Short mmCIF file of C-alpha atoms in Angstrom, two decimals:
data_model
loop_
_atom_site.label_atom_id
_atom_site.label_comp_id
_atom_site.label_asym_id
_atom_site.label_seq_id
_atom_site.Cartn_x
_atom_site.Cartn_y
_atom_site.Cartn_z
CA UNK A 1169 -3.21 -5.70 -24.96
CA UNK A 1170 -1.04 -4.11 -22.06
CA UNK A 1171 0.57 -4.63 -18.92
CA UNK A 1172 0.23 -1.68 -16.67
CA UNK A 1173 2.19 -0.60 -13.80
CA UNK A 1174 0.55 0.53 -10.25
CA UNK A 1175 2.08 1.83 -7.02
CA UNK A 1176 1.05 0.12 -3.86
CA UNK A 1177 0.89 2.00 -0.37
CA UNK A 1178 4.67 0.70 0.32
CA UNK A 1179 5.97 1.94 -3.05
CA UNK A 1180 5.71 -1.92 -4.38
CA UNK A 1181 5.51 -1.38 -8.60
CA UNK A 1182 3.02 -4.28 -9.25
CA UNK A 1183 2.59 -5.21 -13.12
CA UNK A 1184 -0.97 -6.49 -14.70
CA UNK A 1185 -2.20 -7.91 -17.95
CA UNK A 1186 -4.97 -6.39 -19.55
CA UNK A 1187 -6.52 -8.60 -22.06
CA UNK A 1188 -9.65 -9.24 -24.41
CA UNK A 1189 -12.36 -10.04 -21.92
CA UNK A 1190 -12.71 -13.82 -21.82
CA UNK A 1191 -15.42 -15.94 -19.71
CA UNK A 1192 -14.56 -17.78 -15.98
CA UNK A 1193 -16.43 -19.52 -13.53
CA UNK A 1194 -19.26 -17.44 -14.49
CA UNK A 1195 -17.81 -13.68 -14.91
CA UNK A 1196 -15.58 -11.75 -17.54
CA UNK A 1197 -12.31 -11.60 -16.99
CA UNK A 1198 -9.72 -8.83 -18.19
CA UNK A 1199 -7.36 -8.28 -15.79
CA UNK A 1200 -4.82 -10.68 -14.43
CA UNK A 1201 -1.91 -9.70 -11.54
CA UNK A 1202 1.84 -10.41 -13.18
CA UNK A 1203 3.60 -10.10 -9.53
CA UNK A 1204 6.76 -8.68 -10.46
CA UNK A 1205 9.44 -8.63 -13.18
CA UNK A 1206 11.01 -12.00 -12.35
CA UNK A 1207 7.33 -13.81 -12.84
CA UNK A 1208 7.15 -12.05 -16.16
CA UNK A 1209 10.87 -13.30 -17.20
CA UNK A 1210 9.27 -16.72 -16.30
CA UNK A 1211 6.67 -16.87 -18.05
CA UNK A 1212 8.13 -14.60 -21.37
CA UNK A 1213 5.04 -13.01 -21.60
CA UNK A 1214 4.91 -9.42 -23.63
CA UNK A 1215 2.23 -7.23 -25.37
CA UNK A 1216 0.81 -8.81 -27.79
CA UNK A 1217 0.29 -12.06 -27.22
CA UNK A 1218 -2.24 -15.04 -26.73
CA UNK A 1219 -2.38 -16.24 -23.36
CA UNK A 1220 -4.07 -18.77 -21.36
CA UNK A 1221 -6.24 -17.69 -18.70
CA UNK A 1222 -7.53 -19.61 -15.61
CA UNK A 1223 -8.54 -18.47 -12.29
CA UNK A 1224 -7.32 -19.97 -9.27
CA UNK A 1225 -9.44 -22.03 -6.89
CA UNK A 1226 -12.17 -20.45 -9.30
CA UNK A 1227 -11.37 -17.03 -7.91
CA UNK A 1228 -8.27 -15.11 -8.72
CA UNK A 1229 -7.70 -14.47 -12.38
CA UNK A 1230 -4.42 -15.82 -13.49
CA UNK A 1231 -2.18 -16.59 -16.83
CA UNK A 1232 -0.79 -19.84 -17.01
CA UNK A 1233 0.91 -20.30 -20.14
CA UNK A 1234 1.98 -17.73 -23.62
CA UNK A 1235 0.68 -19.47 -26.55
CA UNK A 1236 4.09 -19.00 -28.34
CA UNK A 1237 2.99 -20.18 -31.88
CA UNK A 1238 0.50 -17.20 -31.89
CA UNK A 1239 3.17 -14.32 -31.13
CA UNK A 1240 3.04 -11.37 -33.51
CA UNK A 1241 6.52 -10.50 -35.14
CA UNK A 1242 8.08 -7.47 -33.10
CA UNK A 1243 6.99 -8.21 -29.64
CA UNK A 1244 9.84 -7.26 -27.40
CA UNK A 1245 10.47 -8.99 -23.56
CA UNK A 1246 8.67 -6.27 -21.10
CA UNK A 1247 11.08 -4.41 -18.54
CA UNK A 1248 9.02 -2.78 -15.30
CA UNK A 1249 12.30 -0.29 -15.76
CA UNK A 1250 13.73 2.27 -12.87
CA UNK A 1251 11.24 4.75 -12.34
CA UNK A 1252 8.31 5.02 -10.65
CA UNK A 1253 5.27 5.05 -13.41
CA UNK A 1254 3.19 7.62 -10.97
CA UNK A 1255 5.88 9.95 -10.02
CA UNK A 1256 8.81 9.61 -11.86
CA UNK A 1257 11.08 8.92 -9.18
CA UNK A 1258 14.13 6.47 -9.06
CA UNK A 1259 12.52 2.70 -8.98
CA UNK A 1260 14.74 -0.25 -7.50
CA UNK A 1261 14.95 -3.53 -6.61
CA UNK A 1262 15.13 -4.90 -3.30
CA UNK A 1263 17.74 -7.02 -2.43
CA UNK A 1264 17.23 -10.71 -1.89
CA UNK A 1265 13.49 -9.56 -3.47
CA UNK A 1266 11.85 -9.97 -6.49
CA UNK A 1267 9.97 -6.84 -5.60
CA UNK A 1268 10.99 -2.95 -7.51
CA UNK A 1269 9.72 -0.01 -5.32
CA UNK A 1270 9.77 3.76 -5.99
CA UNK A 1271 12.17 5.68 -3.78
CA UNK A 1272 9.98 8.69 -3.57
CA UNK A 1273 8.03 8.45 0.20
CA UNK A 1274 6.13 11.22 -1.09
CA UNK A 1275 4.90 9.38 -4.34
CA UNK A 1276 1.07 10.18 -4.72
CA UNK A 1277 0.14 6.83 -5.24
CA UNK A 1278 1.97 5.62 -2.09
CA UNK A 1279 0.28 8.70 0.30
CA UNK A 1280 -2.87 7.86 -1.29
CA UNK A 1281 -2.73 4.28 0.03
CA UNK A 1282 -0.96 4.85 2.87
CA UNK A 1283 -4.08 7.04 4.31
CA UNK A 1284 -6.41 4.65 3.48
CA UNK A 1285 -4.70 1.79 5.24
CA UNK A 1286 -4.23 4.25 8.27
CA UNK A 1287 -7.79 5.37 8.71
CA UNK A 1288 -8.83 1.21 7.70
CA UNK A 1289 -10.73 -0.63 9.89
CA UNK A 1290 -7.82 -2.79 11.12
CA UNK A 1291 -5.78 0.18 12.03
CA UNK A 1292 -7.22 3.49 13.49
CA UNK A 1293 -10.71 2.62 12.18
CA UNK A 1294 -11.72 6.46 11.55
CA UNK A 1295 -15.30 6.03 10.49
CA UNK A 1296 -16.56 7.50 7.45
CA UNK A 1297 -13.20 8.21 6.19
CA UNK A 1298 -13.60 6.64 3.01
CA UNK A 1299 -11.36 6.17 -0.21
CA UNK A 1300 -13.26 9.65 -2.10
CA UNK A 1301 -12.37 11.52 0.95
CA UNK A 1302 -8.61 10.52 1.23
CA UNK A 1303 -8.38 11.75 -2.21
CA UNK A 1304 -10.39 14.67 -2.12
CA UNK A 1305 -8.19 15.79 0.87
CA UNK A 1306 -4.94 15.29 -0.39
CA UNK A 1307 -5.60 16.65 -3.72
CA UNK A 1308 -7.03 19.88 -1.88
CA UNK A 1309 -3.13 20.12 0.08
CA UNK A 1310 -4.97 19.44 3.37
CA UNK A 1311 -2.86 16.21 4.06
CA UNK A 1312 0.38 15.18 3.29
CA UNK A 1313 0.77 12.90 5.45
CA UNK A 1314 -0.80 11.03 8.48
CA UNK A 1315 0.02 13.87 10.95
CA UNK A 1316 -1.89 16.41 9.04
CA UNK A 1317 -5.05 14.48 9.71
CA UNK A 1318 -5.06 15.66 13.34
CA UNK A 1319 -4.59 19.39 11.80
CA UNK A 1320 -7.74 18.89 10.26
CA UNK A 1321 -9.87 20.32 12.81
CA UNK A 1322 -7.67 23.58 12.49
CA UNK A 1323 -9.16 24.05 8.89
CA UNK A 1324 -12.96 23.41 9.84
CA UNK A 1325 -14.38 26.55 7.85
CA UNK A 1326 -11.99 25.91 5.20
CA UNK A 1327 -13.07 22.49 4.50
CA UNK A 1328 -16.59 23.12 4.96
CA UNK A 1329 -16.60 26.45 2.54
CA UNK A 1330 -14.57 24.66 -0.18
CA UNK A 1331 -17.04 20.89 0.57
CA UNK A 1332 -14.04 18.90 0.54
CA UNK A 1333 -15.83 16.41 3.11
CA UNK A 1334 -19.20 18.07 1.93
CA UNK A 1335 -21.04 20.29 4.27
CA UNK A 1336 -20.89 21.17 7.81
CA UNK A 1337 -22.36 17.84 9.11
CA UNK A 1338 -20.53 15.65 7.02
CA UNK A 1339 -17.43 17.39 8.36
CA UNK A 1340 -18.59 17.44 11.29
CA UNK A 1341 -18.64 14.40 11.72
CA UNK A 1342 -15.35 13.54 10.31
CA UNK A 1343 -13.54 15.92 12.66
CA UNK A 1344 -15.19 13.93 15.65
CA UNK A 1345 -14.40 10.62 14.65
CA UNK A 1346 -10.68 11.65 13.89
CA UNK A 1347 -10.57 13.17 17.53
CA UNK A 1348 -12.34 9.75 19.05
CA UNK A 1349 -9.55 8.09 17.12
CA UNK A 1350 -6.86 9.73 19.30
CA UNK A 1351 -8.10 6.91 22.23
CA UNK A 1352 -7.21 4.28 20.28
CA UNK A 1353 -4.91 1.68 21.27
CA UNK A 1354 -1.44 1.87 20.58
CA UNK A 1355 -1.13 -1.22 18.60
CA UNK A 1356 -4.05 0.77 15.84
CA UNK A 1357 -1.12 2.97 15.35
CA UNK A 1358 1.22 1.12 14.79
CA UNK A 1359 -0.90 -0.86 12.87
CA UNK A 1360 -1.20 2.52 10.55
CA UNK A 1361 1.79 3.16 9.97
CA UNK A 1362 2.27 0.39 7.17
CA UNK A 1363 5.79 -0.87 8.44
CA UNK A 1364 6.42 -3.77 5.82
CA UNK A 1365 5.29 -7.06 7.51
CA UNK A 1366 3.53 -5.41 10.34
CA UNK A 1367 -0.35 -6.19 10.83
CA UNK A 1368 -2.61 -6.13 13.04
CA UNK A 1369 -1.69 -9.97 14.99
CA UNK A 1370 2.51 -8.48 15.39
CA UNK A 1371 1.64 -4.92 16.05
CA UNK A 1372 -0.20 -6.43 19.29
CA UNK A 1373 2.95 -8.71 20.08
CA UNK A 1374 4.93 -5.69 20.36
CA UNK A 1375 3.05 -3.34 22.33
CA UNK A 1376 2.55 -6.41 24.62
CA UNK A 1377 6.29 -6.97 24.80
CA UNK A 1378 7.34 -3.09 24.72
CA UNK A 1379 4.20 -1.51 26.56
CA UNK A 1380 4.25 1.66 24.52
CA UNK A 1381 5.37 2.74 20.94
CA UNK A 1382 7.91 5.11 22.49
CA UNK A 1383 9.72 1.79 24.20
CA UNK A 1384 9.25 0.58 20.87
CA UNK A 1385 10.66 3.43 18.84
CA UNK A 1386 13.71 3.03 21.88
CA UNK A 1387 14.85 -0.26 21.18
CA UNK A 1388 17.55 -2.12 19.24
CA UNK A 1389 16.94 -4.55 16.13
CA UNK A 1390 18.24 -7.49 18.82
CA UNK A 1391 15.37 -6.13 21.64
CA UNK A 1392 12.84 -6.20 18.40
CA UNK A 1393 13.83 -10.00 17.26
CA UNK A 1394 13.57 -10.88 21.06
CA UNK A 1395 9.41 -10.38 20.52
CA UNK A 1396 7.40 -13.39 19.50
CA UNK A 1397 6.88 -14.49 15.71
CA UNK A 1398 9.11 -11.23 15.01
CA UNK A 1399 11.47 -12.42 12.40
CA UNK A 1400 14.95 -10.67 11.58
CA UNK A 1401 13.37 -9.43 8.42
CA UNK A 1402 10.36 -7.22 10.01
CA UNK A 1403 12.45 -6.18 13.02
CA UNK A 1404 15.38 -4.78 10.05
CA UNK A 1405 12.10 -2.93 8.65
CA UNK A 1406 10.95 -1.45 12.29
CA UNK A 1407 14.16 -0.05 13.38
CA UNK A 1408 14.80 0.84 9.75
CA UNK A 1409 11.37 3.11 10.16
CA UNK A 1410 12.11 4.69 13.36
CA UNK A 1411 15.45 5.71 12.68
CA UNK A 1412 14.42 7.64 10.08
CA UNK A 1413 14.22 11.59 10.64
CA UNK A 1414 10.96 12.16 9.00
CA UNK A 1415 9.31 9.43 10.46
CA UNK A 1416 10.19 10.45 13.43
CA UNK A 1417 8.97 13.98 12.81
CA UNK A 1418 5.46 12.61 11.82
CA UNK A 1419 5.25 10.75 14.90
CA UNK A 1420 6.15 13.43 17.52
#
């Protein structure tokens, strides 16, 4: 019936089929990921036709084949295209990757995800800083990006009279657990800061190797591939970060 676009926190454009609900393993099924443009080329699938639907190790809906003898006249091959469908920015492809990504760091759909990862339980782990009030706060202007969630506490009556967070002991509450989050270790930053490639098990190597995020933010892409199960690609994407101004603004 459709294949819809979505914006992941790294500005990934990630297509998915939406079809007539069919029965699997015991639920209904609608939805099924199409990965990116060059798994769609593969399997020539477009709006408006029958597909087969399975789901993988009888979990993750997915479409095996287009039933070609049942495709309507006037279907046209699908194109994810070059802008971003949440912003409107300039969309493009990676090289050497089948992924397209929207250009815009500011994209709503990207700061939207972006704070939720950072405030996640594998990364700062601010509790009770949950999806509705991510949203609810950057749709307010309060956050634009992970800095201004240690400004927060600077707009306690402001929250509070406008119940973004609700009232005064749900924001309260908030405001404490964002301030208990400033003890964290260094590798829960890091860990935050959604650096393709960079979870929780290689944000640890590298604090272990560099001892703080500022020796971190210091070093070359060579010092960076020196750290265990750090590959060339993720150190490119960790120097790439920190050399960029406004990342580096954010941090300091």
């Amino acid at each position: 019936r459709a294949i819809e676009l979505s914006v992941g926190r790294t500005g990934r454009i990630t297509p998915t089929a939406a079809f007539d609900p069919v029965r699997l393993c015991g639920t209904s099924v609608e939805r099924a990921t199409l990965h990116n443009q060059d798994f769609i080329d593969g399997l020539d699938v477009r709006i408006g036709d029958t597909v087969r639907v399975y789901k993988s190790g009888e979990i993750i809906p997915k479409i095996r084949t287009v039933v070609r003898e049942k495709r309507p006249e006037g279907t046209v091959p699908f194109r994810i295209g070059d802008t971003c469908p949440v912003c409107g920015a300039k969309a493009v492809r990676e090289p050497d990757s089948a992924d397209i990504k929207c250009t815009n760091a500011s994209c709503p759909a990207q700061l939207e995800n972006h704070i939720i990862n950072f405030v996640s339980r594998d990364a700062m782990d601010i509790k009770g800083f949950g999806e509705a009030n991510v949203r609810a706060l950057i749709a307010g202007g309060y956050v634009h990006n992970i800095a201004d969630i240690y400004r927060l506490s600077d707009q306690r009556d402001a929250l509070i009279a406008a119940g973004v967070i609700g009232k005064e002991k749900n924001t309260d509450k908030l405001l404490e657990a964002i301030e208990q989050s400033k003890a964290n270790e260094p590798q829960r930053l890091l860990t935050g800061l959604g650096i393709p490639g960079i979870g929780k098990a290689a944000a640890r190597e590298l604090m272990l190797h560099f001892g703080s995020l500022d020796g971190l933010m210091a070093a070359s892409d060579e010092e960076i591939q020196a750290v265990r199960d750090i590959g060339d690609i993720s150190a490119a994407a960790i120097y790439s970060y920190f050399q960029q101004m406004e990342n580096q603004k954010i941090l300091a």
